Coordinates of C-alpha atoms in Angstrom, one line a residue:
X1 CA 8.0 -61.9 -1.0
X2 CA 4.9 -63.2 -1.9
X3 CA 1.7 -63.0 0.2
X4 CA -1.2 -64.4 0.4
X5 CA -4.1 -65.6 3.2
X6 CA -2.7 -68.5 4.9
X7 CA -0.3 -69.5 8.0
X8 CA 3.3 -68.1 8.0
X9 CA 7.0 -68.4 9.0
X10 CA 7.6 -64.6 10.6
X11 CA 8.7 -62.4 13.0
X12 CA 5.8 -60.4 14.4
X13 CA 5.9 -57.5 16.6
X14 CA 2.7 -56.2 17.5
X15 CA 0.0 -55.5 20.2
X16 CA -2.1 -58.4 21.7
X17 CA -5.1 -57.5 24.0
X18 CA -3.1 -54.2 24.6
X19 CA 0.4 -55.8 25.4
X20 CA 3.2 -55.8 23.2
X21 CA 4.5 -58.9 21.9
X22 CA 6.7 -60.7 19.5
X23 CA 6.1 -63.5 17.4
X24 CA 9.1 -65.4 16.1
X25 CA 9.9 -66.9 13.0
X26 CA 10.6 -70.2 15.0
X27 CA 7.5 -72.5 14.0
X28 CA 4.7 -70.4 15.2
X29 CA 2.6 -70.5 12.7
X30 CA -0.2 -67.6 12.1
X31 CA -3.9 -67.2 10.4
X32 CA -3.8 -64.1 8.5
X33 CA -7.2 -63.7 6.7
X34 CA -9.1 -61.3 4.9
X35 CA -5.6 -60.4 3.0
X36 CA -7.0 -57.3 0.9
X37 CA -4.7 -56.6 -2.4
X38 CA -4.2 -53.1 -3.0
X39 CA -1.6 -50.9 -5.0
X40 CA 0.2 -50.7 -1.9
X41 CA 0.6 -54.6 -0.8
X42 CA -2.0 -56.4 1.1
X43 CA -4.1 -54.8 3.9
X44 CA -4.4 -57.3 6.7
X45 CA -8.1 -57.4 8.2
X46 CA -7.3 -60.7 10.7
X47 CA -3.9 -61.9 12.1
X48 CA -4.4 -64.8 14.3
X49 CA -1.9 -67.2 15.9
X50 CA -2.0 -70.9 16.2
X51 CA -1.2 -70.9 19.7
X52 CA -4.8 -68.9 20.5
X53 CA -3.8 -65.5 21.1
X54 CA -5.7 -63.1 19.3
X55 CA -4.3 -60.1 18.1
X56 CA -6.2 -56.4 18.3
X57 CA -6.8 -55.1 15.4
X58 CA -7.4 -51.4 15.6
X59 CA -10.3 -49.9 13.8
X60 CA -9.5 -47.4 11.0
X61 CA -11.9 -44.5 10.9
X62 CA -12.7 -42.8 8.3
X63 CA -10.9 -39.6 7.6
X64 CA -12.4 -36.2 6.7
X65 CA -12.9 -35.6 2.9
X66 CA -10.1 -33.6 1.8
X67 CA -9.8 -29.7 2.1
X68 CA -7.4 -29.1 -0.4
X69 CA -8.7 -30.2 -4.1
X70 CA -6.7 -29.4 -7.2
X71 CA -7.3 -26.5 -8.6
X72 CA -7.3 -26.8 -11.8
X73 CA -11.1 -27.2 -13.6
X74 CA -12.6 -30.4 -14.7
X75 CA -9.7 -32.4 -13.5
X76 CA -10.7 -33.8 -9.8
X77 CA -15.0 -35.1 -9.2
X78 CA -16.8 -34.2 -6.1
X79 CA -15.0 -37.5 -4.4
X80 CA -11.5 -35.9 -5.3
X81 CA -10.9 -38.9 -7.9
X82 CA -8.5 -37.5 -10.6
X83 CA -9.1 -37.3 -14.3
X84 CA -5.6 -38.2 -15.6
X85 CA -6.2 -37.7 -19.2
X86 CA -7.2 -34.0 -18.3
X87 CA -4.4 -33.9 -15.9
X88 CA -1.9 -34.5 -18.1
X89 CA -3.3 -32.0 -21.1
X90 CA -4.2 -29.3 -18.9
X91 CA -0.3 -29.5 -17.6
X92 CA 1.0 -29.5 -21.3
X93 CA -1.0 -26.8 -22.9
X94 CA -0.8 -23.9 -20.0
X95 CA 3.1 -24.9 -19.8
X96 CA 2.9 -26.7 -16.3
X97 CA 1.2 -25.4 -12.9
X98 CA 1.7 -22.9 -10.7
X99 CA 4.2 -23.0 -7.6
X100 CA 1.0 -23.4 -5.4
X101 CA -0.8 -26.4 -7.0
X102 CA 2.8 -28.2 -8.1
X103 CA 3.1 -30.4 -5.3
X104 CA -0.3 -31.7 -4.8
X105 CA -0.2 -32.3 -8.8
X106 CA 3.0 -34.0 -8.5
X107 CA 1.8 -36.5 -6.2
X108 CA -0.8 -37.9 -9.2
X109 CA 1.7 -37.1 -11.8
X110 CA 4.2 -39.1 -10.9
X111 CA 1.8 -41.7 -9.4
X112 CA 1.9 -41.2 -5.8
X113 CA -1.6 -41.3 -5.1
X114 CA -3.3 -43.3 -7.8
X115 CA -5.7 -41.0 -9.6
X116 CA -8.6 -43.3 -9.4
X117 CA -8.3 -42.8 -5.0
X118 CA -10.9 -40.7 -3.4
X119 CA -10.4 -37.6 -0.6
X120 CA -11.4 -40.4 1.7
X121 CA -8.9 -43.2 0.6
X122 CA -5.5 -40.9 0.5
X123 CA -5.5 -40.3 4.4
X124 CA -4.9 -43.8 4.4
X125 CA -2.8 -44.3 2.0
X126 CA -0.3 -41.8 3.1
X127 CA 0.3 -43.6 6.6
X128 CA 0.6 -46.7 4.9
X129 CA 3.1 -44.9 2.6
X130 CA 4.7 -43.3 5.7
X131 CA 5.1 -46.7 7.5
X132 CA 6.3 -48.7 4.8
X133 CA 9.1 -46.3 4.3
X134 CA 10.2 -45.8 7.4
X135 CA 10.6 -50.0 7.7
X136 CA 12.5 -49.9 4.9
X137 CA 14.4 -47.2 5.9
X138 CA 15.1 -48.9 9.7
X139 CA 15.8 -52.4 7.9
X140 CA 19.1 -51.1 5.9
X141 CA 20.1 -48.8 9.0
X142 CA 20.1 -51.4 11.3
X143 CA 22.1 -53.8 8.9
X144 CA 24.7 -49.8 8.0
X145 CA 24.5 -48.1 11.8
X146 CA 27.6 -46.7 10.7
X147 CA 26.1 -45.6 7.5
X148 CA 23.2 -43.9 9.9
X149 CA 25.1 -40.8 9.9
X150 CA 26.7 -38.9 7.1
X151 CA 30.7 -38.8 7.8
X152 CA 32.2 -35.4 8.3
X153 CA 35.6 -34.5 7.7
X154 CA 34.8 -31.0 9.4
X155 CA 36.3 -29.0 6.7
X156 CA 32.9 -28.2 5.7
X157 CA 31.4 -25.7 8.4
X158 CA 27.5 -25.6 6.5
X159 CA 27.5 -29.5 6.3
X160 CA 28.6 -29.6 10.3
X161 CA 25.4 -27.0 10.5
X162 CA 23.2 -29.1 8.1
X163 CA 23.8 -32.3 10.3
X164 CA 22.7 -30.7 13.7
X165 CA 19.8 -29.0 12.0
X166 CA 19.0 -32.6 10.9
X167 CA 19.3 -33.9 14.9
X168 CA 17.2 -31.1 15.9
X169 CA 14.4 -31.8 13.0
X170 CA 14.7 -35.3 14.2
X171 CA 13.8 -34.8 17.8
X172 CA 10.7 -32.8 17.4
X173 CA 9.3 -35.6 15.0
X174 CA 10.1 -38.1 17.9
X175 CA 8.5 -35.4 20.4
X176 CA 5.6 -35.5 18.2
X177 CA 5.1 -39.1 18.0
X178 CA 5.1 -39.0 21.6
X179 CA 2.1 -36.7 21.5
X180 CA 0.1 -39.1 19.5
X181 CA -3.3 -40.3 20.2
X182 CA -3.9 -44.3 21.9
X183 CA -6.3 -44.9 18.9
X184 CA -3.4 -43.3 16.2
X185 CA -0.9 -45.1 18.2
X186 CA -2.8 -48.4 17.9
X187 CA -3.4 -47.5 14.0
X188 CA 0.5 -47.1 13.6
X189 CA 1.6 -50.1 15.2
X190 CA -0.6 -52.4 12.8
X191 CA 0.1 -50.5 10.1
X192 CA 3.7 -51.6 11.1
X193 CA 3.3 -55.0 11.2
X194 CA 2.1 -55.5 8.2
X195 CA 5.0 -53.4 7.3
X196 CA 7.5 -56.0 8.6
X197 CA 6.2 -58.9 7.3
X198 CA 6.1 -57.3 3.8
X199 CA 10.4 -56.8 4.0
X200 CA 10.7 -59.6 6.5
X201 CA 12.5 -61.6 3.9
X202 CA 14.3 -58.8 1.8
X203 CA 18.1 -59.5 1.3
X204 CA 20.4 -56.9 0.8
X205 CA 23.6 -57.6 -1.5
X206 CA 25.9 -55.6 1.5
X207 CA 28.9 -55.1 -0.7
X208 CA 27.2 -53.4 -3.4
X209 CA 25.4 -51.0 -0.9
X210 CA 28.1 -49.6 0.9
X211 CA 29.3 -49.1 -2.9
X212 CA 26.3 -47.1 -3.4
X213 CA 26.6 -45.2 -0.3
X214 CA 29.3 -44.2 -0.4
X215 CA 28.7 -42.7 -3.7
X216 CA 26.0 -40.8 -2.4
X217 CA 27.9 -39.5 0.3
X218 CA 30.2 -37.9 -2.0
X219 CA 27.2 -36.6 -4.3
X220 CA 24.9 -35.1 -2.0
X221 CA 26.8 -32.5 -0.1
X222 CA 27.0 -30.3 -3.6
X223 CA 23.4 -30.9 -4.7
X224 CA 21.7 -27.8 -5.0
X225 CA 23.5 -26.2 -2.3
X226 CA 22.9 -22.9 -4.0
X227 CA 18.8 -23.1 -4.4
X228 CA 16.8 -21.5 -1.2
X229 CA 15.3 -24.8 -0.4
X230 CA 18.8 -26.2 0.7
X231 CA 19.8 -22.9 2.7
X232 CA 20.2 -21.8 6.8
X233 CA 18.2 -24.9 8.5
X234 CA 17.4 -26.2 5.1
X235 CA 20.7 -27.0 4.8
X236 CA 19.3 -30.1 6.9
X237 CA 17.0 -31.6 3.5
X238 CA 20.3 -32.3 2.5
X239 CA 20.6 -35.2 5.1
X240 CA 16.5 -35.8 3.9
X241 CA 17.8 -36.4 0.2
X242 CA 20.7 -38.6 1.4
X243 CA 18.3 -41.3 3.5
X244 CA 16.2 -41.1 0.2
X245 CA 18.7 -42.1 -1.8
X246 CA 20.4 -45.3 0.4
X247 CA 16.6 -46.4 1.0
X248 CA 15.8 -46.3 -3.0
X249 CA 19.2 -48.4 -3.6
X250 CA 18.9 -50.7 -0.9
X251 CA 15.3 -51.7 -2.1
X252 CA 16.4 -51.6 -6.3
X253 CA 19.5 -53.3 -6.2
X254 CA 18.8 -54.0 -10.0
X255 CA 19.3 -49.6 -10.4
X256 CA 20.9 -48.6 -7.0
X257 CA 22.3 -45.8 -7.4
X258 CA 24.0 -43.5 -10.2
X259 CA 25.4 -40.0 -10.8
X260 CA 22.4 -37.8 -11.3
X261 CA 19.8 -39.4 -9.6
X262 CA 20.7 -37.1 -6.4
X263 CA 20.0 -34.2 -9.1
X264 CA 16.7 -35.8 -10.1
X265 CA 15.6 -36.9 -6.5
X266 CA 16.4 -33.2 -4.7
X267 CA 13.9 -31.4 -7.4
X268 CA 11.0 -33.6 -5.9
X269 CA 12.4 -33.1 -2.4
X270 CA 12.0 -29.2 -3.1
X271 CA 8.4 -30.0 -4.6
X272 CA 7.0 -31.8 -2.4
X273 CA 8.7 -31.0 1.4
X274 CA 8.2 -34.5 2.2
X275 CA 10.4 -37.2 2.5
X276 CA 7.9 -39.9 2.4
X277 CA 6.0 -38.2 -0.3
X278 CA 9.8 -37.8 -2.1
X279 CA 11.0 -41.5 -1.7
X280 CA 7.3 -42.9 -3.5
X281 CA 7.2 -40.6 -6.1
X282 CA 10.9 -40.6 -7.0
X283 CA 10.3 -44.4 -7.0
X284 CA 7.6 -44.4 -9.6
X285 CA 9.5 -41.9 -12.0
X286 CA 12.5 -44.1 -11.7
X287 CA 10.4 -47.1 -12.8
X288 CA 10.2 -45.7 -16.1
X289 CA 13.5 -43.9 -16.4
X290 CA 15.8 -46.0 -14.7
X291 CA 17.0 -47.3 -17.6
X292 CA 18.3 -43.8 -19.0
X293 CA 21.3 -44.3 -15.7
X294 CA 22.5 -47.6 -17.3
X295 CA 24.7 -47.8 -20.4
X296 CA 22.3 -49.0 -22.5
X297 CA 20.1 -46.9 -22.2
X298 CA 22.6 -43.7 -22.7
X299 CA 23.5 -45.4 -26.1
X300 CA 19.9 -45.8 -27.3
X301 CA 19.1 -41.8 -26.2
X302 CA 21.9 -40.5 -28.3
X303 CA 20.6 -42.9 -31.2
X304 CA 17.5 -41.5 -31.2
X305 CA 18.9 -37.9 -30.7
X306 CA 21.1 -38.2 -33.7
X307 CA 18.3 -40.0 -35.7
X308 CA 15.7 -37.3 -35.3
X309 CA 18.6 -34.3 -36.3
X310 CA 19.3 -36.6 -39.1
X311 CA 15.7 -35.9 -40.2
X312 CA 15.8 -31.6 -39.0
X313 CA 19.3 -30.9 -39.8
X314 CA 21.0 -33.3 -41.8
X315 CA 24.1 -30.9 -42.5
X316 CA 24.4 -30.4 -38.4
X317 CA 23.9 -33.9 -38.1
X318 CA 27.1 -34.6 -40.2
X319 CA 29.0 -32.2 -38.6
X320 CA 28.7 -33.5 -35.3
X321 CA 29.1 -37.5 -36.0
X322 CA 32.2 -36.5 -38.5
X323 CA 34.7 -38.4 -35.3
X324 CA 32.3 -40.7 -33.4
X325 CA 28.4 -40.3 -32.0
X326 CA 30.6 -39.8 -28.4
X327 CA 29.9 -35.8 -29.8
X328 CA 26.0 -36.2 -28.9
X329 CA 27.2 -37.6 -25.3
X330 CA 26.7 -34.1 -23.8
X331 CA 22.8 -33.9 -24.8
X332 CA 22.5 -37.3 -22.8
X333 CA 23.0 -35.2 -19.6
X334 CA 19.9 -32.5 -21.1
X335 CA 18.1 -35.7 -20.7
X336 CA 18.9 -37.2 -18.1
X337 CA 18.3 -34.4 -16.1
X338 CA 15.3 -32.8 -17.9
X339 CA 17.6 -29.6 -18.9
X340 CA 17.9 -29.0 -15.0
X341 CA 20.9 -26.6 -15.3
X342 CA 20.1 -25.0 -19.3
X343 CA 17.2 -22.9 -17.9
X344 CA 16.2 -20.8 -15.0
X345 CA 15.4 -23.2 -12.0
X346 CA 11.7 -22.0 -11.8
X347 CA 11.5 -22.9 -15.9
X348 CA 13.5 -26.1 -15.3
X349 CA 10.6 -27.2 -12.8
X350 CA 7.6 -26.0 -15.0
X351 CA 9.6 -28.1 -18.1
X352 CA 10.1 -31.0 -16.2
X353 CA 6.5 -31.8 -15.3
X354 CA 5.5 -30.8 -18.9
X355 CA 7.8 -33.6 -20.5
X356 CA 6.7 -35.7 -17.5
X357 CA 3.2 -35.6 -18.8
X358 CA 3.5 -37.8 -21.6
X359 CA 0.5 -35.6 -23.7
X360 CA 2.0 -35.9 -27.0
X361 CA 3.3 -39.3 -26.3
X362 CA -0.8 -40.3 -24.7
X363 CA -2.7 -38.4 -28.1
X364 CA 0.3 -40.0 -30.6
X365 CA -1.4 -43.8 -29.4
X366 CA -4.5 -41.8 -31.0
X367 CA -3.0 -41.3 -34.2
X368 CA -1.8 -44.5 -34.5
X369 CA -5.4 -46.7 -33.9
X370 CA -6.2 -44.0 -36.9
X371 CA -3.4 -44.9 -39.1
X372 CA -4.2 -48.4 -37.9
X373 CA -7.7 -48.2 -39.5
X374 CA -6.7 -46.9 -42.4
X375 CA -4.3 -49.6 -43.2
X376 CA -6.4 -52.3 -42.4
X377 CA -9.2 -50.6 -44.4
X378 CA -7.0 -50.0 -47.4
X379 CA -5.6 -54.0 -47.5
X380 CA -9.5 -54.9 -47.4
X381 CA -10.6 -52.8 -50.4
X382 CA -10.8 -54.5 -53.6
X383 CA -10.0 -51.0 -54.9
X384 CA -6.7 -50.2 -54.2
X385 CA -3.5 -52.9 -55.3
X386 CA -1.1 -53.8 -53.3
X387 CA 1.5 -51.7 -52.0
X388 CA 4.3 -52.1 -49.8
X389 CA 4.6 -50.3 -46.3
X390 CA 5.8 -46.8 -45.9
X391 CA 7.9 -45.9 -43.2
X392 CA 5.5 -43.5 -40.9
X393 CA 5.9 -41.8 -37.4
X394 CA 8.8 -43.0 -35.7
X395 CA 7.4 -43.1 -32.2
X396 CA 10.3 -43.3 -30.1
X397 CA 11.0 -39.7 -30.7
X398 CA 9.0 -38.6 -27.5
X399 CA 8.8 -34.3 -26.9
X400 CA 12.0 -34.3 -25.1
X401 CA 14.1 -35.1 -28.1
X402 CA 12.7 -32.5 -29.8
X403 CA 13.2 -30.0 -26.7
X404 CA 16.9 -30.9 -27.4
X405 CA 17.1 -30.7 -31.0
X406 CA 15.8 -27.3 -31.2
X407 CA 18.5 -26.4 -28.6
X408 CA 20.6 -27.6 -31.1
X409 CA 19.1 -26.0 -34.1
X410 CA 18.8 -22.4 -32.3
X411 CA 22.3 -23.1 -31.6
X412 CA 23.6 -24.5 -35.2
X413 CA 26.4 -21.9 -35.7
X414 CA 28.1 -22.4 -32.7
X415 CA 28.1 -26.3 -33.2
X416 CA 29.2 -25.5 -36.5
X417 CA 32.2 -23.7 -35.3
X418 CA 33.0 -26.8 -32.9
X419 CA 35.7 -29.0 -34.0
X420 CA 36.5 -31.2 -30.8
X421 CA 34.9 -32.3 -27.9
X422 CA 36.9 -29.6 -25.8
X423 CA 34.6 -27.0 -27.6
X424 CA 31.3 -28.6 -27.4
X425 CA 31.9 -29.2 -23.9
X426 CA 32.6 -25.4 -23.6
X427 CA 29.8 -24.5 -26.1
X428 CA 27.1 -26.7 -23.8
X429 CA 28.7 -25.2 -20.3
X430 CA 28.1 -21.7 -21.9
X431 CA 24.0 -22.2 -22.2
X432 CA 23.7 -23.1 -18.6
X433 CA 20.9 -21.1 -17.3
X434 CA 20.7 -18.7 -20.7
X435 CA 17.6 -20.6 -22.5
X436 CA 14.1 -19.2 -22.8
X437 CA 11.6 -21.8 -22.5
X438 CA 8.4 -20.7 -24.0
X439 CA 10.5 -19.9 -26.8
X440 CA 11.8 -23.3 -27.2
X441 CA 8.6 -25.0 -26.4
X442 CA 7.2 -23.4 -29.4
X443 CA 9.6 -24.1 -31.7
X444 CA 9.9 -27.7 -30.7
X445 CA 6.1 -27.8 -31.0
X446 CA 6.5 -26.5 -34.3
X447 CA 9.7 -29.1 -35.2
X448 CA 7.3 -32.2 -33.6
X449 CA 4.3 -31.4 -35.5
X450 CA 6.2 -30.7 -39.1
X451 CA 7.9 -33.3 -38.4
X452 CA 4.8 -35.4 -38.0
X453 CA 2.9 -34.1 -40.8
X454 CA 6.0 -34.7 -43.4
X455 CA 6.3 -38.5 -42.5
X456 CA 2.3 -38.5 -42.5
X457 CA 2.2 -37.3 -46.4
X458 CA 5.1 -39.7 -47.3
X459 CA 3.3 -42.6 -45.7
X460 CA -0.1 -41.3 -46.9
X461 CA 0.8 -40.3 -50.5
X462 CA -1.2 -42.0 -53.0
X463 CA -2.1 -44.7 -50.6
X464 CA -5.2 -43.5 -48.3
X465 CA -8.5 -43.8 -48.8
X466 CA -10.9 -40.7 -48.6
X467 CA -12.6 -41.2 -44.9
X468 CA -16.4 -40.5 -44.5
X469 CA -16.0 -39.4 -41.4
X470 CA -12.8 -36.5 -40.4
X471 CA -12.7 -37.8 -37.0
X472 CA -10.8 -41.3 -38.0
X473 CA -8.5 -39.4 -40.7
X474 CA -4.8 -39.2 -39.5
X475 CA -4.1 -35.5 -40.3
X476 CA -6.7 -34.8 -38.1
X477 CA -6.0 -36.8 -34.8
X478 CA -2.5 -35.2 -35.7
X479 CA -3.6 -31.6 -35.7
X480 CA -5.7 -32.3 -32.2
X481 CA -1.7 -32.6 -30.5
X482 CA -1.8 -28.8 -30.6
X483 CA -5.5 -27.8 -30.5

């Protein structure tokens, strides 16, 4: 739905001259002005109705500056604005964070919090975030209240346990918001109707979500059931990651919801202890991977996998393609789940938010305004003749491709000895939770950069001009990916 300052067509509940009351979508028509655009939707400064009534507004205060800066040097100013660029290098090169600083790094890694906000701004933010998820959450249980609850077929004693920790968690937050100030009560309620008239007009295709959950009902009561996080009354974030999970799909009916996902969605759940915090920032991840759940995008990951071992391991790369490329299938699930189950859960995390980063992917846009230059120097010297194109950097193989291939590589006999898909998919269940990872991050760093630097001197060879100055040569933005 799209808003903008003007008179509107809704259903409004909300607080007039400190009474409630509704407005309905029946002809009345409001004045909402001073519609503020932010990354969040519009902020409404002045909701007035036709009919006369004006509506209080509560003031916003301003919150105290923020406590808890990131800890990590030269990557938050004095007004706790975020430096992404040093954000994301300073993740890759000390492989990841610690356990302390992971969560409040997620939230900007993954896009939360925009890193341009100040300590001042995110207060807000995060109710407006916490609002505008609960709405959404309301809107599809309200349309499901049969879906509220997770069906128990009370064979499963810890799932019985999980759902009345759930109840219990769920009381105290109601006792809580009963606790509430008049002024943060007041702040809520607007926040809140702005809230509704954002999904006032949001249309749910009903069939396909009762498809989806009940999917997820089948998916979430063996997620992780084995990590501490999910254990005695934690057994309870289990019913957390399920309302995640139905909100996401009921609001992306484009992606709704796929094998995996709860995977994906229950390592930020663990993160972050949030499930506000969760649902936003598994959102923003899922903007960009989404496509990985659809069968498009498996196919065009095990292209690219099989491409880039064409160009390590051309002999491996036979092997495994000698029936059909459905023998690469099993690294689309490394992928997929960021190699969630090949390492220890503690390395899985710390590789997860290092491929999340994007550094190599961020500095190789860097190399290519170099290579760039050089080209377009080279066609405007009167020097050099002609020549035709070389093929250069093929950008699409991003770091995790190269985590997988040298998996692959440090694993070449064993392939080798495969001869159907029964034994690969015993080979890959075998790894699960064996891998070191600084061992394979080096390697792969070392299979990414000689990688680079060979399709650099066969694009290069006999073609470049000598640059005055090192900083614009190509070789040397290319060395700066491990410096």
């Amino acid at each position: 739905m799209t808003l903008a300052t003007g008179y509107y067509f809704c259903t409004l509940q909300c607080c007039v001259n400190g009474k409630d009351k509704q407005y309905h979508g029946n002809g009345t028509r409001l004045l909402i002005s001073e519609a503020k655009p932010t990354p969040y939707g519009l902020i409404f400064t002045s909701v007035i109705p036709e009919f006369g009534d004006q509506l209080k507004v509560p003031s916003v205060n301003a919150p105290a500056p923020s406590t808890t800066p990131l800890g990590l040097p030269g990557v938050m100013d004095a007004e706790g604005r975020v430096d992404e660029s040093r954000l994301r290098m300073h993740i890759f090169k000390n492989g990841g964070v610690s356990p302390s600083e992971r969560g409040p790094v997620w939230r900007f890694l993954f896009g939360m919090y925009p890193c341009s906000s100040t300590s001042l701004e995110r207060p807000l933010q995060q109710e407006q975030l916490k609002v505008r998820y609960h709405a959404m959450k309301r809107k599809w249980q309200q349309l499901f209240p049969a879906a509220v609850r997770l069906r128990l077929n009370g064979t499963d004693a810890e799932l019985v346990a999980a759902v009345q920790y759930f109840d219990v968690r769920q009381e105290r937050v109601k006792l809580q918001a009963q606790n509430q100030s008049d002024e943060v009560r007041e702040r809520l309620s607007f926040l809140e109707l702005q809230a509704q008239v954002l999904f006032e007009r949001v249309t749910f295709d009903l069939e396909e979500l009762q498809e989806a959950i009940r999917i997820i009902d089948k998916d979430v009561p063996r997620t992780d059931r084995d990590l501490p996080y999910y254990s005695g009354e934690g057994l309870g974030n289990l019913l957390v990651l399920r309302d995640i999970l139905i909100t996401y799909a009921a609001f992306h009916p484009e992606v709704s919801y796929a094998q995996g996902m709860n995977d994906l969605c229950s390592r930020f759940l663990e993160v972050l202890d949030s499930e506000v915090d969760t649902y936003w920032s598994f959102s923003c991840y899922m903007e960009k991977f989404s496509k990985d759940f659809r069968a498009d995008g498996l196919h065009r990951k095990i292209e690219l996998e099989a491409a880039l071992l064409k160009e390590l391991d051309p002999q491996l790369h036979t092997h495994l393609i000698t029936d059909s490329m459905e023998s690469f299938t099993f690294c689309h699930r490394w992928l997929l789940l960021g190699f969630q189950r090949e390492f220890e859960h503690c390395d899985a995390l710390r590789l997860f938010e290092i491929l999340s980063c994007d550094h190599l992917e961020l500095i190789s846009q860097q190399v290519d305004r170099a290579r760039y230059q050089e080209r377009i120097a080279r066609r405007h010297s009167i020097e050099d003749k002609p020549v035709s194109e070389a093929q250069a950097v093929n950008t699409e193989f991003t770091f995790e491709l190269f985590i997988c291939a040298t998996i692959l590589l440090d694993n070449r006999d064993a392939l080798l000895r495969c001869r159907n898909d029964v034994q690969l998919i015993q080979f890959t269940n075998s790894l699960q939770g064996t891998l070191d990872l600084n061992g394979t991050l080096k390697k792969a760093e070392e299979h990414f950069y000689n990688y680079c630097k060979r399709s650099a001197w066969d694009y290069m060879n006999g073609r470049c001009r000598t640059s005055k100055h090192k900083e614009d040569n190509f070789l040397f933005q290319l060395r700066s990916f491990f410096s």
